[in-house]
Coordinates of C-alpha atoms and ligand atoms in Angstrom, one line a residue:
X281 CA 0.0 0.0 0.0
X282 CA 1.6 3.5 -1.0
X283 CA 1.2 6.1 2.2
X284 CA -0.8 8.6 1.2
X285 CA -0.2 12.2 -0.5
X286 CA -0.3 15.6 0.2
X287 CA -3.6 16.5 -1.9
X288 CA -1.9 20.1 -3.0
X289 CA 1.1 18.0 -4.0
X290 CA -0.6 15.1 -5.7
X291 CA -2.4 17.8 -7.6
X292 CA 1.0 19.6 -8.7
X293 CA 3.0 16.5 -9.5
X294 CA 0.2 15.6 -12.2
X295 CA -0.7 18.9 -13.5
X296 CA 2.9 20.2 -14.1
X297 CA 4.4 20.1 -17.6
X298 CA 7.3 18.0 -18.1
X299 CA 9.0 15.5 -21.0
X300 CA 8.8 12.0 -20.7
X301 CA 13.0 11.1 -21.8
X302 CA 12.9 7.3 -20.5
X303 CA 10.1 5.4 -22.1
X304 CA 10.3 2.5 -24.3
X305 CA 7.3 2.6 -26.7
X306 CA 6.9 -1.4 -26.6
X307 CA 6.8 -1.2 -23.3
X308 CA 3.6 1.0 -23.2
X309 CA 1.5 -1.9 -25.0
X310 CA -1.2 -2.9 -22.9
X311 CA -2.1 -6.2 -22.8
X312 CA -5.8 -5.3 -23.9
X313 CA -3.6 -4.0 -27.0
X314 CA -1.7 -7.0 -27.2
X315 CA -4.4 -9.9 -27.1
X316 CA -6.5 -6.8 -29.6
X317 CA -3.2 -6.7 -32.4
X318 CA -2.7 -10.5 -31.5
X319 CA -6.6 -11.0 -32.7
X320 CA -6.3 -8.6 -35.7
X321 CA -3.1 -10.2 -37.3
X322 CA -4.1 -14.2 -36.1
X323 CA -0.8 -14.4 -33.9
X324 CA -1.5 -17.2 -31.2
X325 CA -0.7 -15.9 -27.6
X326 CA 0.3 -18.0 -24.9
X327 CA -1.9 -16.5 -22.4
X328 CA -5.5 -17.7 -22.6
X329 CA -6.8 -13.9 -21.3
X330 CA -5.6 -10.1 -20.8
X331 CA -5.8 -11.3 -17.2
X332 CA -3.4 -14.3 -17.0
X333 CA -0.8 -12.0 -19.0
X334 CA -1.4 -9.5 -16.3
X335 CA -1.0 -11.8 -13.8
X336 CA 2.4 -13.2 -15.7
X337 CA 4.0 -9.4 -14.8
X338 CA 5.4 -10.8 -11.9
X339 CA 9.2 -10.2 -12.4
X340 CA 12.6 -11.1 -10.3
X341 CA 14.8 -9.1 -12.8
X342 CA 15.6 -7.4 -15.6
X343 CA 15.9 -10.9 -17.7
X344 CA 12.4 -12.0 -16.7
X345 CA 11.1 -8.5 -17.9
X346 CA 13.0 -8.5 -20.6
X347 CA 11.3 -12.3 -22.0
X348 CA 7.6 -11.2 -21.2
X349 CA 8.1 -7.8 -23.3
X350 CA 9.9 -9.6 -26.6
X351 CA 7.2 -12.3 -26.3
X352 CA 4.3 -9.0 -26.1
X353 CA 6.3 -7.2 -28.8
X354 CA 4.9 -10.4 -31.2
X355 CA 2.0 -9.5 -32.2
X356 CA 3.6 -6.1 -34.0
X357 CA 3.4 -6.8 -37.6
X358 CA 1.7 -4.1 -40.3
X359 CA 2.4 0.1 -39.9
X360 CA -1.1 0.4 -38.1
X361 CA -0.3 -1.5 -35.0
X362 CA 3.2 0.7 -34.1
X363 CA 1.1 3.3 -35.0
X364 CA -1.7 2.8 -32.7
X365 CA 0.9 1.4 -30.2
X366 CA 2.2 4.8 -30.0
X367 CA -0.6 6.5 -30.2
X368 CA -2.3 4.8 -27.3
X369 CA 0.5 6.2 -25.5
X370 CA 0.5 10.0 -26.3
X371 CA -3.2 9.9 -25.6
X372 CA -2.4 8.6 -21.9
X373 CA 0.7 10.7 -22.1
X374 CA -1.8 13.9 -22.6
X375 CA -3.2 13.0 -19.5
X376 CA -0.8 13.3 -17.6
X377 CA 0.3 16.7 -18.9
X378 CA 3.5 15.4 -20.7
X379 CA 4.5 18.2 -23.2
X380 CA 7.5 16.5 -24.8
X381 CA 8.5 12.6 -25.0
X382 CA 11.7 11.4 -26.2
X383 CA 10.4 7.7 -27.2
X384 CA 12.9 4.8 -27.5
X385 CA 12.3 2.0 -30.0
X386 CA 13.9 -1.6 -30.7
X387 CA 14.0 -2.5 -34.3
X388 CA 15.7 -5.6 -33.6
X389 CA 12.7 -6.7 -32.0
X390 CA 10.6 -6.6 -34.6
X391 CA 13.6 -7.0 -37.9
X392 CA 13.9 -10.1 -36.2
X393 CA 11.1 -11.6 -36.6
X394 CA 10.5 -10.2 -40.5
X395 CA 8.9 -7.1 -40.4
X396 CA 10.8 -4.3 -42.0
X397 CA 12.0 -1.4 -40.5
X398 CA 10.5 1.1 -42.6
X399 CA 7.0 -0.5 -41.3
X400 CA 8.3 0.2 -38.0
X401 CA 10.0 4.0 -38.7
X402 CA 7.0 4.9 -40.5
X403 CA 4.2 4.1 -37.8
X404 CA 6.0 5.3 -35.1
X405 CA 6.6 8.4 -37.1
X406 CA 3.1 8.7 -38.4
X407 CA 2.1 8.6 -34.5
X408 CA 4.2 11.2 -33.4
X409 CA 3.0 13.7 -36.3
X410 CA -0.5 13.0 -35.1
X411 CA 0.4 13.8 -31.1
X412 CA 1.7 17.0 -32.5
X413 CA -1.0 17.9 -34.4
X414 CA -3.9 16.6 -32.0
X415 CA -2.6 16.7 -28.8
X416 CA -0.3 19.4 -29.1
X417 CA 2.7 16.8 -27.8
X418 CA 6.0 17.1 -29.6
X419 CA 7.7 14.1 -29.5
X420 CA 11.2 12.7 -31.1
X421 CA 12.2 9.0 -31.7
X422 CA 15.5 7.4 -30.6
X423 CA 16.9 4.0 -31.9
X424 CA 17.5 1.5 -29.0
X425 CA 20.4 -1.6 -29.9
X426 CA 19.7 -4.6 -27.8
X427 CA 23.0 -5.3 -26.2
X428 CA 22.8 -8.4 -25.5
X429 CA 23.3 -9.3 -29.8
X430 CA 26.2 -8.6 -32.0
X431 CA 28.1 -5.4 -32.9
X432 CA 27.8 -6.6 -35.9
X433 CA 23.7 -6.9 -35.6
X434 CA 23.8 -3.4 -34.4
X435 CA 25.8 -2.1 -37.4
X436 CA 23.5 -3.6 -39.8
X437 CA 20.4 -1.7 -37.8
X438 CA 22.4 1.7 -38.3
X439 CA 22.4 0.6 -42.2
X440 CA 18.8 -0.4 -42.1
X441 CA 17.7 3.2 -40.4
X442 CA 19.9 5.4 -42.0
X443 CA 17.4 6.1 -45.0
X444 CA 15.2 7.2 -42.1
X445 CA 17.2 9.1 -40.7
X446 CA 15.2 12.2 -40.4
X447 CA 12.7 10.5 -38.2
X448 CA 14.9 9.7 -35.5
X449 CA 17.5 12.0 -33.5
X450 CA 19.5 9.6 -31.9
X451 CA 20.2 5.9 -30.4
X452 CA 20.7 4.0 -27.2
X453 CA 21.5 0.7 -25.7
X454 CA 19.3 -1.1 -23.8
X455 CA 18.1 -5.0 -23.1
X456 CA 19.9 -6.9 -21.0
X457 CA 22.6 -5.2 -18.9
X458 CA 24.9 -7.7 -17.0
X459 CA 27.7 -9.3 -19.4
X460 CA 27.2 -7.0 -22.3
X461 CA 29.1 -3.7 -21.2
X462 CA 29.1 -0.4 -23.2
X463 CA 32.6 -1.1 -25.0
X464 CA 31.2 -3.8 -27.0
X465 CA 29.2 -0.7 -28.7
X466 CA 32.2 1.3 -29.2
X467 CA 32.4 1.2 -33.0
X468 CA 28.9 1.6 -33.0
X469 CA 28.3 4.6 -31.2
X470 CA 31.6 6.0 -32.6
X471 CA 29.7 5.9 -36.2
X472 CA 26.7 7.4 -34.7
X473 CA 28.4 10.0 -33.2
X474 CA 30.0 11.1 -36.8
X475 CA 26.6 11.2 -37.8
X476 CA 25.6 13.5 -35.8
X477 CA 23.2 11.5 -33.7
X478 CA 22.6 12.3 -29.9
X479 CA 23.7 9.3 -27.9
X480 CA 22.1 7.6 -24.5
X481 CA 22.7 4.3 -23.1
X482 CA 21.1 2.0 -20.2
X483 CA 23.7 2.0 -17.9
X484 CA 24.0 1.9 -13.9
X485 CA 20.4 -0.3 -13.5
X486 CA 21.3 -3.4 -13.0
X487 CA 25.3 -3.3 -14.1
X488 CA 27.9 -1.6 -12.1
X489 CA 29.5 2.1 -12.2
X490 CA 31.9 0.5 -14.2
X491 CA 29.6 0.5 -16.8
X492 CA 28.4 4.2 -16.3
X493 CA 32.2 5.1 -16.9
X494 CA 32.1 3.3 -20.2
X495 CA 29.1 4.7 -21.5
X496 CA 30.7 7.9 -20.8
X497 CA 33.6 7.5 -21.7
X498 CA 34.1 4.8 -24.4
X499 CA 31.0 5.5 -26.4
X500 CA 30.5 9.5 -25.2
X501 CA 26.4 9.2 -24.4
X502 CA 25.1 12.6 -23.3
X503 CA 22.4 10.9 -21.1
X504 CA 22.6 7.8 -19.0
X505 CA 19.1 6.0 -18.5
X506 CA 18.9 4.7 -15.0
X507 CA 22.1 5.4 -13.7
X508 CA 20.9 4.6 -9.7
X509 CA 24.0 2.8 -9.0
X510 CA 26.5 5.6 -9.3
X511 CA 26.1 6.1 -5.9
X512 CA 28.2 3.2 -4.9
X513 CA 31.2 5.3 -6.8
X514 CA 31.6 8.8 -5.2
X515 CA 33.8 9.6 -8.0
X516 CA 31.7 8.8 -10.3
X517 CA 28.9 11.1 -8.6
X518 CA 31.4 14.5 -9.2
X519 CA 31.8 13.4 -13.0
X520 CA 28.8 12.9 -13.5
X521 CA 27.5 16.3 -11.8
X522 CA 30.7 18.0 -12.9
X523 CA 29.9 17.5 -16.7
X524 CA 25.6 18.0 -15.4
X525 CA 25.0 14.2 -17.1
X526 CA 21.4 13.5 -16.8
X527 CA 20.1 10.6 -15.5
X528 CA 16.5 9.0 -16.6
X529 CA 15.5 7.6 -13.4
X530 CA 12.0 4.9 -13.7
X531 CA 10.7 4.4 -10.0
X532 CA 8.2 2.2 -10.6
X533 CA 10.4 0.1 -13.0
X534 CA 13.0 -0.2 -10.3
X535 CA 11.0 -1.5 -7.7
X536 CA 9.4 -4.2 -10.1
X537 CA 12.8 -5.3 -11.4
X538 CA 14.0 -5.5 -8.0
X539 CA 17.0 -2.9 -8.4
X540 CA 15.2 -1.7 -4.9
X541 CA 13.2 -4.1 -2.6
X542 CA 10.7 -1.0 -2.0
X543 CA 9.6 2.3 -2.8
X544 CA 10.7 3.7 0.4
X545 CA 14.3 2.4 0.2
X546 CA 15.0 4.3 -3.6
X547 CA 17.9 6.2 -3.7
X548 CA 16.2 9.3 -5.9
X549 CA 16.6 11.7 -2.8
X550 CA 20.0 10.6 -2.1
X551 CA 20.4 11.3 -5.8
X552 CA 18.7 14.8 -5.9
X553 CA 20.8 15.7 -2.5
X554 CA 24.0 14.5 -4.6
X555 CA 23.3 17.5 -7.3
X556 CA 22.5 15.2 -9.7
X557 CA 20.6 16.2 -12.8
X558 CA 17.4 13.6 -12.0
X559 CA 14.6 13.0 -14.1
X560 CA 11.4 10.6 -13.1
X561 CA 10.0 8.4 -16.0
X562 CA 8.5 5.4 -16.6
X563 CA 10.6 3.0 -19.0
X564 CA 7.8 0.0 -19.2
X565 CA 4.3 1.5 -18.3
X566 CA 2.3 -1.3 -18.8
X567 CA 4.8 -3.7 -17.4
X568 CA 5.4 -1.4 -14.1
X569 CA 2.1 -0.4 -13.0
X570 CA 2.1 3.3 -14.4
X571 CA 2.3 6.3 -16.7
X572 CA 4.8 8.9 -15.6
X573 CA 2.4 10.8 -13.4
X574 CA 2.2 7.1 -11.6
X575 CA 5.8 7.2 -10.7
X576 CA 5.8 10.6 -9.4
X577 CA 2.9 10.3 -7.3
X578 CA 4.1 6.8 -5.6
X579 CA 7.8 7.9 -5.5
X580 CA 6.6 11.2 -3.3
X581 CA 3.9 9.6 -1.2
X582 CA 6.8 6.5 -0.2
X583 CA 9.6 9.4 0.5
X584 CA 8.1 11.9 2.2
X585 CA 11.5 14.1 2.4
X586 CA 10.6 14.9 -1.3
X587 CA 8.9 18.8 -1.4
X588 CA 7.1 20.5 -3.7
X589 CA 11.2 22.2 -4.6
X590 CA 12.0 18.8 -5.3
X591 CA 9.2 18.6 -8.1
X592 CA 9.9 21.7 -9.3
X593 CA 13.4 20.5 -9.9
X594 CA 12.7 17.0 -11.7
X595 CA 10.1 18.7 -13.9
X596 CA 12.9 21.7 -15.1
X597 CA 15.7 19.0 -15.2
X598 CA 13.2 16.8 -17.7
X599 CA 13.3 19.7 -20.1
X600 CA 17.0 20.7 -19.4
X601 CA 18.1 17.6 -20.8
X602 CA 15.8 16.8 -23.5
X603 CA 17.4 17.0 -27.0
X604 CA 14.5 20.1 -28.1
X605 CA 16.1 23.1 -29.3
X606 CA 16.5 26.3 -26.3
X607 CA 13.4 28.1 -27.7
X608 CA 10.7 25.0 -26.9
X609 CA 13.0 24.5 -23.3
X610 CA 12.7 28.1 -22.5
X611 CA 8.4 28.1 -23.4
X612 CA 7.9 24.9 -21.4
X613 CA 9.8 26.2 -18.2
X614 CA 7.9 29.5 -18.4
X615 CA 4.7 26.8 -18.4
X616 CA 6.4 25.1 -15.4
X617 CA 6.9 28.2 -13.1
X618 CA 3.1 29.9 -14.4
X619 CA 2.0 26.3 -12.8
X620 CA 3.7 26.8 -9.4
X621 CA 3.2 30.3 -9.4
X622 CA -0.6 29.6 -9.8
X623 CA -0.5 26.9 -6.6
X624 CA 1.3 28.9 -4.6
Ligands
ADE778 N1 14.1 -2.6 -22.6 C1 12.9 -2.2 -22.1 N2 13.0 -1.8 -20.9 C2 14.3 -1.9 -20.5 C3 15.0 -1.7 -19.3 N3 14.4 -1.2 -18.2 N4 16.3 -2.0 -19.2 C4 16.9 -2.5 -20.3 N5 16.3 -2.7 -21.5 C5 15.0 -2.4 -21.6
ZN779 ZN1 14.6 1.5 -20.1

């Protein structure tokens, strides 16, 4: 059971403006979605109802995550479903006041299994025209590599997207952590990087600072997602504040993977009180129990030394190291302070 909430604050955390810089956009497929696409394209599930997946979400680790999403990823086949996919979640991201979402996307998953990337690119794409349009929500794609294949795999993705390339403004690493470190990207990301591409890699959520070092150093990310165990390297800590790194902190993703046994023990205040530049998101939301506005409402109500200054903060961070231009930062702050002026 989560404590309960200061009503002022609750109402704050979920009116606010902010960007959305950690979400993966498979992981916001519901699993009404799923058994809907599964039924649409006749792909056999092997969950009899939306309620025995649900009740599957029951995860130890990253790994056991990580075999429930690939096998929910399945039923992704034809442009509509990553469109509607994505689509589902700028309508739920709307709600919850999220002005600007940096989305991550794994064309392995999906190149793997057949379907082509440009059915992919051009969904997700189509998708994030539409939020802008409808919903007012501007929005930019970033290419994730699953770590845990082959440099060479990752290279032939790069070749694969580079046609597209003016629907996506970066890439990242994600997918299973332990035993496939940053370096192995090196070549990779050093490509990327002469191409202009913003860069961002898991690092720090399940693997150790070592592999937060790497990811800075080796392949030069400007962003690490996760990141929560830097704390166990105080050097790493003044690097990473020194050079104002961000870090794309998921609550609710944490505490289901079991980087942190509960809520109350998460180390985002320690975090915040390090200087760190801290944003909450929500990685998997269907997998994790909630949309962004879920994570910040459970994080605050289970650490009660986080103040209204401390939302304040995440929000401004969210835009500060978002990859939008100074002009859209700079009109969404203004957005964020008219919001806590107006509930002061
Ligand atoms: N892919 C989707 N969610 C992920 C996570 N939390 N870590 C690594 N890879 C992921
Ligand atoms: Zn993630």
């Amino acid at each position: 059971m989560t404590p309960p909430l200061d009503e002022a604050l609750r109402a704050l955390l979920c009116t606010m403006p902010k960007a959305e810089l950690h979400i993966h956009i498979e992981g916001s497929l519901e699993p009404e979605l799923i058994f809907a696409l599964a039924q649409r394209n006749g792909v056999a599930l092997p969950y009899a109802s939306v309620e025995a997946l649900r009740a599957a979400y029951a995860f130890t680790d990253l790994q056991s995550f990580l075999d429930i999403y690939y096998a929910g990823a399945s039923v992704l086949l034809e442009e509509a479903d990553f469109h509607d996919m994505a689509w589902a979640y700028f309508q739920r991201a709307a709600v919850d006041h999220v002005v600007h979402a940096e989305m991550f996307f794994d064309p392995q998953t999906h190149t793997e299994r057949g379907v082509p990337f440009a059915t992919v690119i051009q969904g997700l794409a189509r998708a994030c025209a539409r939020a802008r349009v409808e919903l007012g929500i501007s929005s930019e794609l970033i290419l994730c590599f699953l770590r845990h294949l082959s440099e060479e795999a990752a290279f032939a993705t790069l070749e694969q997207a580079l046609p597209w390339r003016q629907h996506f403004i970066g890439v990242g690493l994600d997918s299973g952590e332990r035993g496939n470190p940053p370096e192995k990207f090196a070549r990779v990301f050093a490509r990327c990087r002469e191409l202009g591409l913003h860069l961002v890699a898991h690092a720090g959520e399940e693997g150790p600072p070592a592999y937060i070092w790497n990811a800075l150093d080796v392949l030069h990310v400007q962003r690490i997602d996760h990141g929560v165990r830097c704390l166990e390297d105080p050097a790493l800590v003044r690097r990473l504040v020194a050079d104002a790194v961000p870090l794309t902190v998921c609550p609710l993703s944490n505490v289901k993977l079991c980087v942190f046994k509960t809520m109350a023990g998460h180390n985002l205040p320690a975090l915040l009180a390090a200087g760190l530049c801290v944003t909450v998101n929500s990685d998997d939301p269907a997998y994790f129990g909630g949309y962004v506005n879920q994570n910040f409402v459970e994080t605050f109500a289970s650490l009660p030394q986080l103040t209204r200054q401390h939302a304040y903060t995440l929000a401004r961070n969210s835009f500060k190291a978002s990859f939008a231009p100074p002009e859209d930062k700079a009109h969404w702050t203004a957005a964020l302070d008219s919001a806590f002026a107006a509930a002061a």
